[in-house]
Amino acid sequence: MSEYVVELKNATKRFPGVVALKNMSLAVKPGEILGLIGENGAGKSTLIKVLTGVHQADEGQIFVNGQEMHFKDPNDSAAAGIACVYQELNIEKLLSVTDNIFINKWIKGPGGLLDYPTMHKKAKEVMASLGQDIDPTKAAGTFGMGVQQMIEIAKAVLIDAKMIIMDEPTSSLGEKEVEQLMTTCRDLRDRGIGIVFVSHKLEELFELCDRVTVMRDGEHIWTKKVTETDNDDLIAGMVGRTLENQFPKEFGQKSAEPMLKVEHLEEGGVLYDVNFEAYGGQILGFAGLVGAGRTETMRAIFGADPIDGGKVYIHGKEAKIKTPRDAIQAGIAFLTEDRKGQGLVLAQTIRTNLILANLKGFSDGPFLNEKRILETGEQHIASLRIKTPSIDEIVGQLSGGNQQKVVIGKWVNTDADIFIFDEPTRGIDVGAKVEVYNVMNSLVKQGKCVIMISSEMPEILGMSDRVIVMRGGKVMAQVERDSKHFNQESIMKAAWGGTLDD
């Protein structure tokens, strides 16, 4: 018997113009949580797809409990006991929890009819074993992201998985849900299931994992016990260099007058009397817990959600913004948190996505100026360091970090004055984060106004000139960089509803 439940040996996978995996190896023990980390484009997604039978490696072997396996498709991999909970959950929101859990694995009663009483009972049991006391007959979409993720894990438990891959499982969860997920992972480990935990959050790896494997450029760099490594070691492994400064903050020239001023913004049941000012040459950070109303504030300013009251001033003049088109014409760019759903057309090329927010600027009369599009596109690919075989690569084929850079390039093309970044580094790696921060720095240096919503406290403190803290749709505090309250404790206190004594 092998000491590993699943072992990948010397896997190589080539795509046109790219070697995604190069002699890559990975080994997971039963009852172990193995962290997997690497920059965007390091090959993690391809590795997952090879292990789950979505792609077949050109070279290399997969062993399950010491036996060599050949997966032709995901069904083969599932039959061998390998399951994956993807970052983009495969939940049918209109179907019940039971239907989601038993999809393609129905239990049938006499006469071949679906045996719902048995399935509901089993669904309730398996969800309870994952710490979720819920009604499995309800539609999955009525529950939050945390429960939907547990439904995915329940599917894996149900096929009696020997190994579960969790791909960025905490990227869209709140604090309580993350704790619940961690508890569930430890329970699964105690049941002897091997877990591959893919994350960009270093603190999660140290808190949860037994060992960690680092990938870079499709290759295995090293695997160590978590107790034998630290932040700097992991970053150096991933990036191939040490990142002396995770937050390369640069300071611009603050504009004399606010570039954006928001007064008494109201949205029924969502926003209550929101007031703030944002200046050119600065980064204004928005901190708060999940559901504090930060994104809703920005959507209201951008004309994506209707408001019930309040005024927005741009360069001192009142702006009448009813739609996103009005906002773009007023010089506002909004990089949404949901880059796949709202920021990009995934089936189109990088070239097309980069000009979407400013087609007029790339047109001569009724025709697009292909030469200008190509020149600007190549310039953005170089300056943003987008990893791609060509400007005509389909955006859906790029890694998450590179997709984020395309979104940034799209908005930089509009020549906006006010840039709103909503969770700009969510789900991207340390190296790509620094590149995003450098884009922000260059905007600030040009005198632009940057507003950044972030749930990562080190990012807020590392990059902001001033911080607005929100809770329950209200502004709780405004903190300047040189204030005694510019620290994690004070900002968290305000986010939980406490007041800061000035």
XYZ file of C-alpha atoms in Angstrom:
502
model
C 0.000 0.000 0.000
C 1.126 3.505 -0.764
C 1.377 6.047 2.085
C -0.492 8.474 -0.195
C -4.188 8.450 -0.976
C -3.569 10.332 -4.247
C -0.270 10.879 -5.983
C 0.476 12.764 -9.190
C 3.891 12.007 -10.671
C 5.811 14.030 -13.270
C 2.752 15.447 -15.037
C 3.237 17.648 -18.101
C 0.371 19.385 -19.882
C 0.788 21.545 -22.992
C -1.686 23.950 -24.569
C -1.040 25.898 -27.798
C 1.683 28.404 -26.938
C 1.835 27.450 -23.244
C 3.291 24.665 -21.099
C 0.807 24.754 -18.196
C 2.361 21.892 -16.188
C 5.977 20.829 -16.363
C 7.012 17.621 -14.649
C 4.635 18.487 -11.780
C 4.266 16.178 -8.784
C 1.877 16.276 -5.819
C 1.168 13.740 -3.075
C -1.584 13.758 -0.448
C -1.758 11.487 2.589
C -5.051 10.195 3.989
C -6.207 12.420 6.863
C -3.959 15.295 5.804
C -4.671 18.858 4.699
C -2.133 19.798 2.031
C -1.966 23.514 1.181
C -1.360 24.361 -2.476
C -0.119 27.827 -3.326
C 1.260 29.593 -6.378
C 0.896 32.832 -8.306
C -1.938 33.263 -10.797
C -0.905 31.446 -13.933
C 1.334 29.071 -11.939
C -0.752 26.117 -13.203
C -2.948 25.382 -10.162
C -6.190 25.291 -12.164
C -4.659 22.978 -14.778
C -3.352 20.715 -12.018
C -6.852 20.506 -10.501
C -8.361 19.744 -13.919
C -5.851 16.932 -14.530
C -6.623 15.393 -11.114
C -10.372 15.616 -11.731
C -10.287 14.197 -15.289
C -11.281 17.454 -17.051
C -7.902 17.479 -18.840
C -5.628 14.521 -19.546
C -1.905 15.076 -18.963
C 0.410 14.603 -21.977
C 2.882 12.815 -19.700
C 2.875 11.578 -16.105
C 0.864 9.249 -13.875
C -1.931 9.425 -11.298
C -2.105 6.897 -8.461
C -5.028 6.422 -6.058
C -4.139 4.288 -3.018
C -1.079 3.067 -4.928
C -2.981 1.968 -8.045
C -2.356 3.737 -11.337
C -5.463 5.381 -12.804
C -6.359 6.820 -16.214
C -9.161 9.374 -16.053
C -10.957 9.935 -19.346
C -13.465 12.353 -17.796
C -14.674 13.740 -14.412
C -16.903 10.685 -13.864
C -13.819 8.417 -13.795
C -12.135 10.686 -11.272
C -15.262 10.826 -9.061
C -15.588 7.021 -9.227
C -11.981 6.782 -7.981
C -12.897 8.994 -5.002
C -11.562 12.418 -6.060
C -13.936 15.376 -5.614
C -13.478 19.105 -6.132
C -15.241 22.127 -4.662
C -14.585 24.847 -7.238
C -14.239 28.556 -6.502
C -17.215 29.204 -8.810
C -19.726 26.881 -7.121
C -21.708 24.452 -9.292
C -25.000 25.045 -7.525
C -28.387 24.969 -9.278
C -29.958 27.715 -7.198
C -33.590 27.007 -8.106
C -33.342 23.311 -7.191
C -33.639 22.084 -3.618
C -30.619 21.284 -1.464
C -31.500 17.576 -1.826
C -31.636 17.790 -5.637
C -28.258 19.536 -5.687
C -26.652 16.923 -3.468
C -28.101 13.934 -5.352
C -27.894 15.303 -8.896
C -26.902 12.355 -11.163
C -26.775 10.111 -8.064
C -30.516 9.734 -7.499
C -31.882 7.108 -5.110
C -34.775 5.265 -6.735
C -37.571 3.378 -5.040
C -39.874 0.638 -6.328
C -41.031 1.242 -9.911
C -37.974 3.391 -10.642
C -39.447 6.542 -9.086
C -37.170 8.907 -7.176
C -37.231 8.102 -3.461
C -37.420 11.659 -2.080
C -38.128 10.752 1.593
C -34.849 8.766 1.722
C -32.891 11.454 -0.173
C -34.238 14.273 2.049
C -33.325 12.243 5.151
C -29.785 11.534 3.885
C -29.336 15.154 2.730
C -30.357 16.422 6.161
C -27.946 13.960 7.825
C -24.964 14.804 5.637
C -25.561 18.569 6.012
C -25.877 18.136 9.794
C -22.556 16.258 9.815
C -21.082 19.412 8.224
C -22.547 21.633 10.955
C -25.572 22.819 8.928
C -29.013 22.280 10.440
C -31.146 23.228 7.436
C -34.299 22.174 5.603
C -33.057 20.230 2.532
C -36.368 20.706 0.687
C -35.682 24.460 0.319
C -34.119 25.911 -2.839
C -30.313 26.079 -2.575
C -30.338 29.710 -3.754
C -32.216 30.807 -0.627
C -29.102 30.099 1.459
C -25.893 32.144 1.708
C -22.526 31.316 0.114
C -21.352 29.426 3.220
C -24.244 26.944 3.083
C -23.974 26.609 -0.705
C -20.346 25.660 -0.267
C -21.293 23.032 2.317
C -23.739 21.601 -0.267
C -20.769 21.137 -2.610
C -18.777 19.465 0.180
C -21.812 17.271 0.963
C -21.740 16.004 -2.644
C -18.102 14.976 -2.111
C -18.852 13.272 1.217
C -21.733 11.423 -0.443
C -19.586 9.857 -3.176
C -17.353 8.679 -0.331
C -14.465 10.829 -1.575
C -10.976 9.805 -0.536
C -9.622 13.228 -1.438
C -11.379 16.599 -1.741
C -9.792 19.529 -3.578
C -10.942 22.931 -2.294
C -10.211 25.682 -4.803
C -10.063 29.115 -3.101
C -12.916 28.053 -0.812
C -12.919 31.174 1.384
C -12.732 33.826 -1.363
C -16.401 34.844 -1.059
C -17.151 33.896 2.554
C -17.635 36.077 5.622
C -15.636 35.590 8.812
C -18.124 33.253 10.552
C -18.482 31.131 7.405
C -14.701 30.814 7.121
C -14.535 29.539 10.718
C -17.261 26.990 9.935
C -15.381 25.848 6.822
C -12.138 25.440 8.799
C -13.982 23.314 11.381
C -15.479 21.176 8.596
C -12.058 20.668 6.979
C -10.615 19.482 10.288
C -13.557 17.086 10.768
C -13.042 15.642 7.279
C -9.330 15.234 8.002
C -10.199 13.376 11.218
C -12.366 11.018 9.146
C -9.254 10.105 7.120
C -10.084 12.151 4.025
C -7.179 13.883 2.274
C -7.748 17.551 1.426
C -5.921 19.776 -1.050
C -6.574 23.340 0.123
C -5.823 25.935 -2.565
C -5.592 29.462 -1.187
C -3.902 32.824 -1.708
C -4.346 33.685 1.951
C -1.132 32.705 3.677
C -2.633 32.970 7.168
C -5.225 30.293 6.250
C -2.506 27.864 5.192
C -0.687 28.297 8.505
C -3.886 27.928 10.487
C -5.226 24.852 8.728
C -2.675 22.853 6.757
C -0.262 20.092 7.756
C 2.053 20.541 4.760
C 2.196 23.031 1.924
C 3.249 22.622 -1.724
C 4.463 25.642 -3.706
C 4.065 25.825 -7.508
C 5.687 28.236 -9.916
C 5.412 28.288 -13.731
C 3.749 24.865 -13.783
C 6.487 23.209 -11.706
C 6.749 21.792 -8.196
C 9.075 24.115 -6.250
C 8.942 22.506 -2.814
C 6.724 20.776 -0.232
C 7.348 21.418 3.465
C 5.636 20.943 6.798
C 3.820 24.140 7.735
C 5.887 24.299 10.924
C 9.066 24.469 8.819
C 8.166 27.527 6.720
C 6.957 31.133 7.084
C 5.401 33.966 5.057
C 8.647 35.160 3.488
C 9.668 31.626 2.566
C 6.299 30.968 0.860
C 6.367 34.260 -1.036
C 9.943 33.697 -2.171
C 8.968 30.194 -3.367
C 5.952 31.474 -5.292
C 7.465 34.555 -6.849
C 11.051 33.377 -7.203
C 12.150 36.469 -5.280
C 11.416 37.986 -1.906
C 8.814 40.730 -1.893
C 10.508 43.228 0.381
C 7.383 45.281 0.362
C 3.976 43.662 0.029
C 2.341 47.107 -0.085
C 4.461 49.462 -2.208
C 2.616 52.611 -1.128
C 3.455 55.779 -3.061
C 2.083 59.233 -2.315
C 0.528 61.604 -4.856
C -0.282 65.304 -4.653
C -3.633 65.690 -2.872
C -6.049 67.884 -4.865
C -7.092 71.154 -3.222
C -10.807 70.377 -3.589
C -12.551 66.988 -3.338
C -12.840 65.305 -6.733
C -15.901 63.390 -5.495
C -18.257 64.533 -2.770
C -21.230 62.499 -1.559
C -23.922 64.108 0.613
C -26.776 62.407 2.491
C -26.916 59.353 0.214
C -29.980 57.236 1.031
C -31.215 53.921 -0.332
C -34.235 52.404 1.432
C -33.169 49.670 3.857
C -29.592 49.687 2.505
C -27.832 53.065 2.925
C -28.469 55.671 5.613
C -27.206 59.266 5.284
C -23.811 58.387 3.753
C -21.427 61.376 3.531
C -17.780 61.443 2.430
C -15.233 63.223 0.254
C -12.543 61.717 -1.977
C -9.554 63.660 -3.299
C -7.389 63.401 -6.394
C -3.867 62.100 -5.773
C -5.063 59.864 -2.940
C -6.370 56.366 -2.226
C -9.503 56.401 -0.069
C -9.987 52.994 1.576
C -13.414 51.630 2.514
C -13.294 49.142 5.378
C -16.053 47.190 7.101
C -17.400 43.692 7.587
C -19.197 41.765 4.827
C -22.603 43.423 4.303
C -21.536 46.821 5.712
C -22.850 48.635 2.623
C -19.551 49.527 0.956
C -20.308 47.969 -2.447
C -23.891 49.263 -2.279
C -22.561 52.823 -1.758
C -20.383 52.537 -4.867
C -23.161 50.969 -6.963
C -25.429 53.870 -5.956
C -22.799 56.466 -6.949
C -22.213 54.640 -10.248
C -25.916 54.608 -11.135
C -26.164 50.803 -10.954
C -28.729 50.951 -8.112
C -31.456 53.611 -7.738
C -31.148 56.004 -4.763
C -33.904 57.566 -2.647
C -32.033 60.727 -1.709
C -28.712 62.523 -1.593
C -26.377 64.311 -3.971
C -23.139 63.453 -5.750
C -20.690 66.222 -6.715
C -17.825 65.721 -9.176
C -15.201 68.504 -9.354
C -17.564 70.648 -7.268
C -20.535 70.356 -9.657
C -23.626 68.303 -8.884
C -23.725 65.215 -11.116
C -27.042 63.711 -12.200
C -26.175 60.018 -12.400
C -29.088 57.700 -13.187
C -27.259 54.943 -15.088
C -23.714 53.530 -15.367
C -23.473 55.276 -18.755
C -24.010 58.648 -16.996
C -21.276 57.700 -14.499
C -18.779 56.760 -17.218
C -19.487 60.047 -19.023
C -18.922 61.869 -15.719
C -15.472 60.258 -15.490
C -16.096 57.407 -13.032
C -14.648 53.912 -13.540
C -15.982 51.008 -11.453
C -13.999 47.770 -11.193
C -16.612 45.444 -9.732
C -15.924 42.702 -7.223
C -17.469 40.125 -9.601
C -14.991 40.383 -12.466
C -16.406 37.314 -14.259
C -20.079 38.257 -14.066
C -19.854 42.027 -14.431
C -16.341 43.034 -15.457
C -15.555 40.910 -18.511
C -17.041 39.172 -21.538
C -15.335 35.834 -20.926
C -15.956 34.427 -24.417
C -14.258 37.424 -26.078
C -10.572 38.221 -26.616
C -8.328 40.445 -24.497
C -8.286 42.893 -27.447
C -12.108 43.233 -27.368
C -12.429 43.400 -23.572
C -9.851 46.186 -23.290
C -11.950 48.607 -25.388
C -15.436 47.735 -24.100
C -15.793 50.744 -21.794
C -14.660 53.242 -24.447
C -15.619 52.097 -27.956
C -16.048 55.727 -29.028
C -12.432 56.507 -28.149
C -11.233 53.705 -30.454
C -13.459 54.600 -33.402
C -12.985 56.744 -36.488
C -16.573 57.496 -37.443
C -18.475 54.200 -37.727
C -15.294 52.086 -37.908
C -12.985 50.790 -35.182
C -9.359 51.904 -35.477
C -7.686 48.470 -35.323
C -4.168 49.954 -35.306
C -4.912 52.086 -32.212
C -6.657 49.129 -30.501
C -3.640 46.883 -31.136
C -1.061 49.460 -30.000
C -2.943 50.358 -26.807
C -3.680 46.689 -26.110
C -0.041 45.627 -26.448
C 0.933 48.570 -24.232
C -1.478 47.423 -21.478
C -0.353 43.797 -21.757
C 3.225 44.977 -21.178
C 2.550 47.584 -18.470
C 0.112 45.384 -16.516
C 2.224 42.263 -17.154
C -0.750 40.236 -18.380
C 0.469 36.662 -18.926
C -0.939 35.586 -22.294
C 0.243 33.958 -25.523
C -1.331 36.852 -27.510
C -3.726 39.795 -27.442
C -6.273 37.526 -29.181
C -6.386 34.998 -26.326
C -9.942 34.405 -25.020
C -10.228 36.094 -21.586
C -11.984 33.049 -20.072
C -8.760 31.069 -20.646
C -6.678 33.418 -18.462
C -5.982 32.912 -14.751
C -7.942 35.005 -12.220
C -5.141 37.515 -11.646
C -4.666 38.087 -15.361
C -8.426 38.519 -15.824
C -8.333 41.187 -13.104
C -5.566 43.010 -14.972
C -7.671 43.011 -18.159
C -10.533 44.644 -16.202
C -8.096 47.317 -14.957
C -6.820 47.865 -18.507
C -10.398 48.271 -19.752
C -11.057 51.113 -17.309
C -7.643 52.770 -17.694
C -8.629 53.070 -21.392
C -11.585 55.317 -20.493
C -9.440 58.174 -19.223
C -11.634 58.407 -16.094
C -10.753 60.678 -13.145
C -12.324 58.607 -10.358
C -11.455 54.922 -10.107
C -13.481 52.694 -7.769
C -11.761 49.344 -7.066
C -14.086 46.852 -5.316
C -11.994 44.059 -3.719
C -9.321 44.504 -6.429
C -7.033 41.715 -5.204
C -9.621 39.104 -4.160
C -8.551 35.657 -5.346
C -5.236 36.773 -6.843
C -1.758 35.936 -5.641
C 0.870 38.000 -3.876
C 2.871 38.867 -7.006
C -0.221 39.935 -8.985
C -1.405 41.983 -5.974
C 1.754 44.078 -6.038
C 1.182 44.746 -9.747
C -2.394 45.912 -9.011
C -1.072 48.209 -6.240
C 1.448 49.654 -8.688
C -1.379 50.443 -11.126
C -3.143 52.296 -8.284
C 0.082 54.153 -7.481
C 0.476 55.272 -11.091
C -3.157 56.538 -11.163
C -2.591 58.472 -7.925
C 0.608 59.985 -9.337
C -1.405 61.208 -12.357
C -3.666 63.048 -9.879
C -6.550 60.598 -10.251
C -8.849 59.749 -7.349
C -8.780 56.077 -6.279
C -11.387 54.515 -3.993
C -10.603 51.000 -2.782
C -13.022 48.669 -1.023
C -11.147 45.867 0.702
C -11.900 43.253 3.346
C -8.184 42.665 3.917
C -7.048 44.890 6.761
C -3.304 44.821 5.864
C -4.246 46.026 2.355
C -6.416 48.868 3.718
C -3.629 50.011 6.076
C -0.879 49.402 3.533
C -2.363 51.349 0.613
C -4.871 53.953 1.893
C -4.255 57.656 2.572
C -7.573 57.846 4.437
C -10.074 55.202 5.530
C -13.878 55.306 5.773
C -15.329 52.591 8.020
C -18.907 51.437 7.379
C -21.360 49.256 9.243
C -25.008 48.511 8.427
C -25.158 51.052 5.608
C -23.792 53.926 7.730
C -20.411 55.644 7.935
C -18.999 54.861 11.402
C -15.607 56.595 11.201
C -13.159 58.447 8.961
C -9.497 57.919 9.767
C -6.505 59.824 8.335
C -3.223 57.983 7.725
C -1.388 60.067 10.323
C -4.126 59.643 12.972
C -3.565 57.602 16.141
C -6.569 55.507 15.022
C -4.910 54.380 11.779
C -4.495 50.807 13.007
C -6.241 47.458 12.845
C -7.736 47.643 16.356
C -9.445 51.023 15.881
C -10.774 50.225 12.415
C -12.157 46.860 13.572
C -13.697 48.549 16.607
C -15.562 50.986 14.335
C -16.548 48.158 11.969
C -18.151 46.316 14.904
C -20.088 49.460 15.831
C -17.802 51.050 18.419
C -16.947 54.782 18.450
C -13.443 56.224 18.197
C -12.585 58.917 20.740
C -10.908 61.849 18.984
